[in-house]
Each structure stands twice: as structure tokens, then as C-alpha cells.
Amino acid sequence: MNNPPNTSLVRYDNAVLVSKNTDKKTPRAKALKVTSPLVTDGAVVPSPPSKPKQNGDLGGPSAPQTDEILNSILPPREWMDGGQLWVQQVSSTPATRLDVVSLQDELDRRLQQRQAKETGICPVRRELYSQCFDELIRQVTINCAERGLLLLRVRDEIRMTIAAYQTLYESSVAFGMRKALDSEKGKADMERQIKDLTAEKAELERQVNEQKARCEQIEKRAQEQRMLEEKKHLDEINFLKKTNQQLKAQLEGVIAPKK
């Protein structure tokens, strides 16, 4: 007998070697085709076992019906090993109080062994609790098939809700990443624009300084030229005054009568 590739908190029967001939199947595998499944909230579940027609028979569903419902809720596990196909079906043995306590201890042990996070999003914790819930569904289904089918609907609804939240989370993460990339791209463009504007500002400041220096030189030359012109004009005025005085003195000497 071979072991399954991975262990689960759900209790399974011993693995059975399945022949390659599809006609050779286990009796419990053949029983899966007896009743047509029902569709409930998007999840395929088998029809609940019919009530006994005899008034004196008030017991639960028979063993084949229980096996059929269990295999529909928790399909058998199949894996290949050495070119041989192994099948392991879920156990139909009722659980005792000790089994429930053992399940709780095993859940705590695996949570600690696989280092599952106590808070936040943790795929390991989610996987282990999902297996634990499946085992509880198995235990309840054996005692009451209708209650087990109702728990199956609850499980599928929870999984659908979690899948919707996961899709929303992934889309929000993708949206955040796009916004981050856009902001990084915009940041790079702004930095390049700031760099260009800074270089342009420096060039304009250099041109302004050159123009200021040129203006100062022009004003200095203009002031020197004006001072020279003023000095030249003042010298001409003084020369003309002096000449005028000399001519006036000569004229007075000629016009004045001789004594």
C-alpha cells in the first residue's frame, strides 16, 4: 500500500491500487453514478437521501448513500506512483469525541509546525482551517446527510466570498502598481524638466550678468567721454572769454581819445 503525496486533516480510507482497465472499479467508485447531482448556488451537490417508505424505519441514510454523498462532497484523491494509479476515498467511519479532540490537537500542531501566521493573510493557515472544516463536514455528513449538504453550501459560499476578496485585492494591488509606475514616470519627467529649467535659468543669469557688465562699461565710457567734453567745452569758454577781454581792451585803446 502506498501513501498519498501529501497528508490532510480529512480522514481517508486506505489507498487502493486501481487497474488501468477502466471497467474495474471499486464498489464505492461505481456508486457515484447512481444518483444525479443537484446544482445549488453554483456548487454541484448530490441529492439528499430519500426518506424510507416504511413507517417503522426511522434510521439515517444507508451506507452506500452515505458513501455516495461523501465522495461527492469530498472527491477521492488520486495520484500516480511507479506508473500505477492509486485512489484514496474519504472515510465513512463516524467520529467520536476523542477524534474531535485529536483533530483540534493536530490542527494546532500543524499550525505551529508550518509556522502559520496568527493574524493577517496566511495561505498556510487558510489551507489548514479549510481541511479542518472539510473534516467537520465529513463527520456531520455521516450522522446527518442534509446537515452535511448545508455545511457544504456554507463552505462554497465562504470560498466564493474569499475568492472575490482575493480578486479585488489583486486588482487593487495591480492598480496601485500602475499608479506607482505612473508616478515614478511622472517624477522622472518632472526631474528632467526641473533640470532643464535650472540649466536655462543659469544660462539666462549668465546672459544677464554679461549685459550688466556691458552696461557698466558703456556707462563708464560715456561718463568719461562726457567729462572730456565738458572739460573741452570749459577750456573753449575760458579761451573765448580771455580773447574777448583782450579784444575789448584793444578796442577801448583805439577808440579812447588821446590826451
C-alpha positions as YAML, in Angstrom:
chain: A
units: angstrom
residues:
- id: 1
  name: MET
  ca: [0.00, 0.00, 0.00]
- id: 2
  name: ASN
  ca: [1.31, 3.39, -0.94]
- id: 3
  name: ASN
  ca: [1.00, 6.67, 0.93]
- id: 4
  name: PRO
  ca: [-0.64, 9.77, -0.59]
- id: 5
  name: PRO
  ca: [1.65, 12.56, -1.85]
- id: 6
  name: ASN
  ca: [0.54, 14.90, 0.95]
- id: 7
  name: THR
  ca: [-1.26, 14.48, 4.23]
- id: 8
  name: SER
  ca: [-4.55, 16.14, 5.10]
- id: 9
  name: LEU
  ca: [-6.62, 16.69, 8.21]
- id: 10
  name: VAL
  ca: [-9.51, 14.95, 6.45]
- id: 11
  name: ARG
  ca: [-9.69, 11.27, 7.36]
- id: 12
  name: TYR
  ca: [-9.35, 8.94, 4.37]
- id: 13
  name: ASP
  ca: [-9.51, 5.18, 3.98]
- id: 14
  name: ASN
  ca: [-6.52, 3.13, 2.97]
- id: 15
  name: ALA
  ca: [-5.27, 3.76, -0.55]
- id: 16
  name: VAL
  ca: [-6.40, 1.28, -3.21]
- id: 17
  name: LEU
  ca: [-4.46, 0.35, -6.33]
- id: 18
  name: VAL
  ca: [-6.63, 0.95, -9.39]
- id: 19
  name: SER
  ca: [-6.10, -1.15, -12.51]
- id: 20
  name: LYS
  ca: [-5.55, 0.57, -15.82]
- id: 21
  name: ASN
  ca: [-8.70, -1.14, -17.09]
- id: 22
  name: THR
  ca: [-11.50, 1.40, -16.61]
- id: 23
  name: ASP
  ca: [-14.09, -1.38, -16.18]
- id: 24
  name: LYS
  ca: [-12.50, -2.48, -12.91]
- id: 25
  name: LYS
  ca: [-13.57, -0.03, -10.27]
- id: 26
  name: THR
  ca: [-14.14, -0.24, -6.59]
- id: 27
  name: PRO
  ca: [-17.78, -0.69, -5.43]
- id: 28
  name: ARG
  ca: [-17.77, 2.79, -3.86]
- id: 29
  name: ALA
  ca: [-16.50, 4.35, -7.12]
- id: 30
  name: LYS
  ca: [-19.36, 2.68, -9.04]
- id: 31
  name: ALA
  ca: [-21.85, 4.03, -6.57]
- id: 32
  name: LEU
  ca: [-21.01, 7.60, -7.58]
- id: 33
  name: LYS
  ca: [-23.13, 7.23, -10.75]
- id: 34
  name: VAL
  ca: [-26.29, 6.12, -9.02]
- id: 35
  name: THR
  ca: [-27.85, 9.50, -8.23]
- id: 36
  name: SER
  ca: [-27.77, 12.61, -10.43]
- id: 37
  name: PRO
  ca: [-26.32, 15.68, -8.69]
- id: 38
  name: LEU
  ca: [-28.17, 18.85, -7.84]
- id: 39
  name: VAL
  ca: [-26.89, 22.35, -8.55]
- id: 40
  name: THR
  ca: [-27.03, 24.66, -5.53]
- id: 41
  name: ASP
  ca: [-25.53, 28.17, -5.61]
- id: 42
  name: GLY
  ca: [-23.06, 27.23, -8.31]
- id: 43
  name: ALA
  ca: [-21.84, 24.15, -6.40]
- id: 44
  name: VAL
  ca: [-22.75, 20.64, -7.51]
- id: 45
  name: VAL
  ca: [-24.01, 18.57, -4.60]
- id: 46
  name: PRO
  ca: [-25.79, 15.22, -4.64]
- id: 47
  name: SER
  ca: [-29.43, 14.80, -3.92]
- id: 48
  name: PRO
  ca: [-30.20, 14.09, -0.27]
- id: 49
  name: PRO
  ca: [-31.10, 10.52, 0.51]
- id: 50
  name: SER
  ca: [-34.78, 9.75, 0.20]
- id: 51
  name: LYS
  ca: [-36.70, 9.03, 3.33]
- id: 52
  name: PRO
  ca: [-37.57, 5.39, 3.96]
- id: 53
  name: LYS
  ca: [-41.01, 4.38, 2.82]
- id: 54
  name: GLN
  ca: [-41.62, 2.10, 5.75]
- id: 55
  name: ASN
  ca: [-43.10, 3.75, 8.79]
- id: 56
  name: GLY
  ca: [-41.04, 1.71, 11.20]
- id: 57
  name: ASP
  ca: [-37.72, 2.58, 9.56]
- id: 58
  name: LEU
  ca: [-36.60, 5.92, 11.05]
- id: 59
  name: GLY
  ca: [-32.85, 5.48, 10.67]
- id: 60
  name: GLY
  ca: [-30.45, 7.65, 8.63]
- id: 61
  name: PRO
  ca: [-29.21, 7.05, 5.09]
- id: 62
  name: SER
  ca: [-27.78, 3.68, 4.21]
- id: 63
  name: ALA
  ca: [-24.05, 3.05, 3.84]
- id: 64
  name: PRO
  ca: [-23.97, 3.25, 0.00]
- id: 65
  name: GLN
  ca: [-25.88, 6.55, 0.06]
- id: 66
  name: THR
  ca: [-23.55, 7.95, 2.71]
- id: 67
  name: ASP
  ca: [-20.52, 6.88, 0.67]
- id: 68
  name: GLU
  ca: [-22.03, 8.48, -2.41]
- id: 69
  name: ILE
  ca: [-22.63, 11.79, -0.64]
- id: 70
  name: LEU
  ca: [-19.19, 11.79, 0.97]
- id: 71
  name: ASN
  ca: [-17.48, 11.09, -2.36]
- id: 72
  name: SER
  ca: [-19.48, 13.89, -3.96]
- id: 73
  name: ILE
  ca: [-18.62, 16.37, -1.22]
- id: 74
  name: LEU
  ca: [-15.00, 15.25, -0.82]
- id: 75
  name: PRO
  ca: [-13.85, 13.58, -4.06]
- id: 76
  name: PRO
  ca: [-11.38, 10.69, -3.80]
- id: 77
  name: ARG
  ca: [-7.71, 11.53, -4.07]
- id: 78
  name: GLU
  ca: [-5.77, 10.08, -6.99]
- id: 79
  name: TRP
  ca: [-2.03, 10.04, -7.66]
- id: 80
  name: MET
  ca: [0.48, 8.18, -9.76]
- id: 81
  name: ASP
  ca: [3.37, 6.26, -8.26]
- id: 82
  name: GLY
  ca: [5.63, 3.99, -10.25]
- id: 83
  name: GLY
  ca: [3.27, 4.06, -13.22]
- id: 84
  name: GLN
  ca: [0.38, 2.86, -11.04]
- id: 85
  name: LEU
  ca: [-2.76, 4.78, -10.19]
- id: 86
  name: TRP
  ca: [-3.70, 4.91, -6.52]
- id: 87
  name: VAL
  ca: [-7.08, 6.07, -5.23]
- id: 88
  name: GLN
  ca: [-7.94, 7.01, -1.67]
- id: 89
  name: GLN
  ca: [-11.56, 7.67, -0.73]
- id: 90
  name: VAL
  ca: [-12.80, 9.63, 2.23]
- id: 91
  name: SER
  ca: [-13.58, 7.57, 5.30]
- id: 92
  name: SER
  ca: [-17.18, 6.87, 6.26]
- id: 93
  name: THR
  ca: [-16.33, 5.89, 9.83]
- id: 94
  name: PRO
  ca: [-18.25, 8.00, 12.39]
- id: 95
  name: ALA
  ca: [-16.14, 10.26, 14.57]
- id: 96
  name: THR
  ca: [-16.08, 10.12, 18.32]
- id: 97
  name: ARG
  ca: [-15.43, 12.85, 20.85]
- id: 98
  name: LEU
  ca: [-11.84, 11.68, 21.07]
- id: 99
  name: ASP
  ca: [-11.48, 12.07, 17.29]
- id: 100
  name: VAL
  ca: [-12.64, 15.69, 17.52]
- id: 101
  name: VAL
  ca: [-10.16, 16.44, 20.29]
- id: 102
  name: SER
  ca: [-7.41, 14.74, 18.27]
- id: 103
  name: LEU
  ca: [-8.39, 16.83, 15.24]
- id: 104
  name: GLN
  ca: [-8.06, 20.02, 17.28]
- id: 105
  name: ASP
  ca: [-4.65, 18.97, 18.62]
- id: 106
  name: GLU
  ca: [-3.47, 18.00, 15.14]
- id: 107
  name: LEU
  ca: [-4.64, 21.36, 13.77]
- id: 108
  name: ASP
  ca: [-2.72, 23.26, 16.45]
- id: 109
  name: ARG
  ca: [0.35, 21.10, 15.88]
- id: 110
  name: ARG
  ca: [0.37, 21.67, 12.12]
- id: 111
  name: LEU
  ca: [-0.21, 25.39, 12.52]
- id: 112
  name: GLN
  ca: [2.86, 25.56, 14.72]
- id: 113
  name: GLN
  ca: [4.86, 23.15, 12.59]
- id: 114
  name: ARG
  ca: [4.25, 25.05, 9.34]
- id: 115
  name: GLN
  ca: [4.71, 28.41, 11.11]
- id: 116
  name: ALA
  ca: [1.33, 29.81, 10.13]
- id: 117
  name: LYS
  ca: [0.68, 33.46, 10.90]
- id: 118
  name: GLU
  ca: [-1.79, 34.16, 13.69]
- id: 119
  name: THR
  ca: [-3.13, 37.32, 12.05]
- id: 120
  name: GLY
  ca: [-3.33, 38.77, 8.58]
- id: 121
  name: ILE
  ca: [-3.40, 36.91, 5.29]
- id: 122
  name: CYS
  ca: [-1.75, 33.49, 5.55]
- id: 123
  name: PRO
  ca: [-2.25, 30.79, 2.87]
- id: 124
  name: VAL
  ca: [-0.96, 28.09, 5.22]
- id: 125
  name: ARG
  ca: [-3.48, 28.94, 7.95]
- id: 126
  name: ARG
  ca: [-6.27, 29.14, 5.39]
- id: 127
  name: GLU
  ca: [-5.35, 25.73, 3.94]
- id: 128
  name: LEU
  ca: [-5.26, 24.02, 7.33]
- id: 129
  name: TYR
  ca: [-8.55, 25.52, 8.51]
- id: 130
  name: SER
  ca: [-10.14, 24.55, 5.19]
- id: 131
  name: GLN
  ca: [-9.03, 20.96, 5.72]
- id: 132
  name: CYS
  ca: [-10.35, 21.05, 9.27]
- id: 133
  name: PHE
  ca: [-13.72, 22.34, 8.05]
- id: 134
  name: ASP
  ca: [-13.86, 19.59, 5.42]
- id: 135
  name: GLU
  ca: [-13.22, 17.01, 8.14]
- id: 136
  name: LEU
  ca: [-16.05, 18.51, 10.21]
- id: 137
  name: ILE
  ca: [-18.33, 18.32, 7.17]
- id: 138
  name: ARG
  ca: [-17.37, 14.65, 6.78]
- id: 139
  name: GLN
  ca: [-18.18, 13.92, 10.40]
- id: 140
  name: VAL
  ca: [-21.53, 15.74, 10.26]
- id: 141
  name: THR
  ca: [-22.50, 14.16, 6.91]
- id: 142
  name: ILE
  ca: [-22.10, 10.66, 8.32]
- id: 143
  name: ASN
  ca: [-24.62, 11.42, 11.07]
- id: 144
  name: CYS
  ca: [-26.94, 13.68, 9.02]
- id: 145
  name: ALA
  ca: [-26.59, 13.99, 5.26]
- id: 146
  name: GLU
  ca: [-28.85, 17.06, 5.00]
- id: 147
  name: ARG
  ca: [-26.79, 18.93, 7.59]
- id: 148
  name: GLY
  ca: [-23.62, 17.99, 5.74]
- id: 149
  name: LEU
  ca: [-25.01, 19.28, 2.44]
- id: 150
  name: LEU
  ca: [-25.98, 22.54, 4.13]
- id: 151
  name: LEU
  ca: [-22.47, 22.88, 5.52]
- id: 152
  name: LEU
  ca: [-21.18, 22.24, 2.00]
- id: 153
  name: ARG
  ca: [-23.21, 25.22, 0.76]
- id: 154
  name: VAL
  ca: [-21.79, 27.34, 3.58]
- id: 155
  name: ARG
  ca: [-18.26, 26.24, 2.70]
- id: 156
  name: ASP
  ca: [-18.72, 27.00, -1.01]
- id: 157
  name: GLU
  ca: [-20.20, 30.42, -0.18]
- id: 158
  name: ILE
  ca: [-17.23, 31.21, 2.07]
- id: 159
  name: ARG
  ca: [-14.78, 30.13, -0.62]
- id: 160
  name: MET
  ca: [-16.59, 32.19, -3.24]
- id: 161
  name: THR
  ca: [-16.50, 35.23, -0.96]
- id: 162
  name: ILE
  ca: [-12.80, 34.74, -0.24]
- id: 163
  name: ALA
  ca: [-12.11, 34.33, -3.97]
- id: 164
  name: ALA
  ca: [-13.97, 37.60, -4.66]
- id: 165
  name: TYR
  ca: [-11.97, 39.40, -1.97]
- id: 166
  name: GLN
  ca: [-8.76, 37.91, -3.36]
- id: 167
  name: THR
  ca: [-9.62, 39.08, -6.86]
- id: 168
  name: LEU
  ca: [-10.43, 42.54, -5.51]
- id: 169
  name: TYR
  ca: [-7.15, 42.58, -3.58]
- id: 170
  name: GLU
  ca: [-5.13, 41.53, -6.63]
- id: 171
  name: SER
  ca: [-6.84, 44.13, -8.81]
- id: 172
  name: SER
  ca: [-6.21, 46.82, -6.19]
- id: 173
  name: VAL
  ca: [-2.56, 45.79, -5.96]
- id: 174
  name: ALA
  ca: [-2.26, 45.93, -9.74]
- id: 175
  name: PHE
  ca: [-3.93, 49.34, -9.74]
- id: 176
  name: GLY
  ca: [-1.55, 50.55, -7.05]
- id: 177
  name: MET
  ca: [1.43, 49.25, -9.01]
- id: 178
  name: ARG
  ca: [0.25, 51.04, -12.15]
- id: 179
  name: LYS
  ca: [-0.22, 54.26, -10.20]
- id: 180
  name: ALA
  ca: [3.23, 53.84, -8.65]
- id: 181
  name: LEU
  ca: [4.80, 53.30, -12.07]
- id: 182
  name: ASP
  ca: [2.93, 56.30, -13.46]
- id: 183
  name: SER
  ca: [4.07, 58.43, -10.54]
- id: 184
  name: GLU
  ca: [7.67, 57.23, -11.00]
- id: 185
  name: LYS
  ca: [7.45, 58.04, -14.68]
- id: 186
  name: GLY
  ca: [5.94, 61.45, -13.91]
- id: 187
  name: LYS
  ca: [8.60, 62.00, -11.26]
- id: 188
  name: ALA
  ca: [11.36, 61.27, -13.77]
- id: 189
  name: ASP
  ca: [9.77, 63.66, -16.27]
- id: 190
  name: MET
  ca: [9.45, 66.38, -13.63]
- id: 191
  name: GLU
  ca: [13.05, 65.88, -12.54]
- id: 192
  name: ARG
  ca: [14.20, 66.16, -16.15]
- id: 193
  name: GLN
  ca: [12.08, 69.27, -16.63]
- id: 194
  name: ILE
  ca: [13.47, 70.78, -13.42]
- id: 195
  name: LYS
  ca: [16.98, 70.04, -14.61]
- id: 196
  name: ASP
  ca: [16.31, 71.68, -17.99]
- id: 197
  name: LEU
  ca: [14.71, 74.71, -16.36]
- id: 198
  name: THR
  ca: [17.62, 75.01, -13.92]
- id: 199
  name: ALA
  ca: [20.11, 74.95, -16.79]
- id: 200
  name: GLU
  ca: [18.03, 77.51, -18.69]
- id: 201
  name: LYS
  ca: [17.88, 79.72, -15.58]
- id: 202
  name: ALA
  ca: [21.65, 79.51, -15.18]
- id: 203
  name: GLU
  ca: [22.13, 80.47, -18.84]
- id: 204
  name: LEU
  ca: [19.77, 83.41, -18.51]
- id: 205
  name: GLU
  ca: [21.55, 84.57, -15.35]
- id: 206
  name: ARG
  ca: [24.86, 84.39, -17.21]
- id: 207
  name: GLN
  ca: [23.42, 86.48, -20.04]
- id: 208
  name: VAL
  ca: [22.03, 88.99, -17.56]
- id: 209
  name: ASN
  ca: [25.41, 89.30, -15.86]
- id: 210
  name: GLU
  ca: [27.10, 89.84, -19.25]
- id: 211
  name: GLN
  ca: [24.58, 92.51, -20.17]
- id: 212
  name: LYS
  ca: [25.06, 94.21, -16.81]
- id: 213
  name: ALA
  ca: [28.81, 94.22, -17.26]
- id: 214
  name: ARG
  ca: [28.42, 95.63, -20.75]
- id: 215
  name: CYS
  ca: [26.07, 98.32, -19.49]
- id: 216
  name: GLU
  ca: [28.52, 99.27, -16.76]
- id: 217
  name: GLN
  ca: [31.32, 99.54, -19.29]
- id: 218
  name: ILE
  ca: [29.18, 101.65, -21.63]
- id: 219
  name: GLU
  ca: [28.14, 103.94, -18.78]
- id: 220
  name: LYS
  ca: [31.73, 104.28, -17.66]
- id: 221
  name: ARG
  ca: [32.93, 105.17, -21.16]
- id: 222
  name: ALA
  ca: [30.01, 107.56, -21.60]
- id: 223
  name: GLN
  ca: [30.82, 109.27, -18.31]
- id: 224
  name: GLU
  ca: [34.50, 109.61, -19.27]
- id: 225
  name: GLN
  ca: [33.51, 110.95, -22.66]
- id: 226
  name: ARG
  ca: [31.13, 113.43, -21.08]
- id: 227
  name: MET
  ca: [33.79, 114.62, -18.65]
- id: 228
  name: LEU
  ca: [36.22, 115.13, -21.53]
- id: 229
  name: GLU
  ca: [33.60, 117.02, -23.50]
- id: 230
  name: GLU
  ca: [32.77, 119.18, -20.50]
- id: 231
  name: LYS
  ca: [36.45, 119.95, -19.90]
- id: 232
  name: LYS
  ca: [36.99, 120.79, -23.55]
- id: 233
  name: HIS
  ca: [33.92, 122.99, -23.58]
- id: 234
  name: LEU
  ca: [35.05, 124.76, -20.42]
- id: 235
  name: ASP
  ca: [38.51, 125.38, -21.91]
- id: 236
  name: GLU
  ca: [36.96, 126.84, -25.05]
- id: 237
  name: ILE
  ca: [34.75, 129.10, -22.97]
- id: 238
  name: ASN
  ca: [37.73, 130.33, -20.96]
- id: 239
  name: PHE
  ca: [39.75, 130.90, -24.10]
- id: 240
  name: LEU
  ca: [36.93, 132.85, -25.72]
- id: 241
  name: LYS
  ca: [36.46, 134.96, -22.58]
- id: 242
  name: LYS
  ca: [40.14, 135.74, -22.47]
- id: 243
  name: THR
  ca: [40.21, 136.61, -26.17]
- id: 244
  name: ASN
  ca: [37.12, 138.74, -25.75]
- id: 245
  name: GLN
  ca: [38.73, 140.67, -22.92]
- id: 246
  name: GLN
  ca: [41.88, 141.25, -24.99]
- id: 247
  name: LEU
  ca: [39.90, 142.44, -27.99]
- id: 248
  name: LYS
  ca: [37.80, 144.65, -25.79]
- id: 249
  name: ALA
  ca: [40.90, 146.20, -24.25]
- id: 250
  name: GLN
  ca: [42.41, 146.81, -27.70]
- id: 251
  name: LEU
  ca: [39.19, 148.32, -28.95]
- id: 252
  name: GLU
  ca: [38.95, 150.60, -26.00]
- id: 253
  name: GLY
  ca: [42.55, 151.67, -26.56]
- id: 254
  name: VAL
  ca: [41.85, 152.57, -30.16]
- id: 255
  name: ILE
  ca: [38.57, 154.36, -29.54]
- id: 256
  name: ALA
  ca: [39.63, 156.31, -26.46]
- id: 257
  name: PRO
  ca: [40.90, 159.90, -27.39]
- id: 258
  name: LYS
  ca: [44.46, 160.67, -26.85]
- id: 259
  name: LYS
  ca: [45.11, 163.18, -24.19]
...
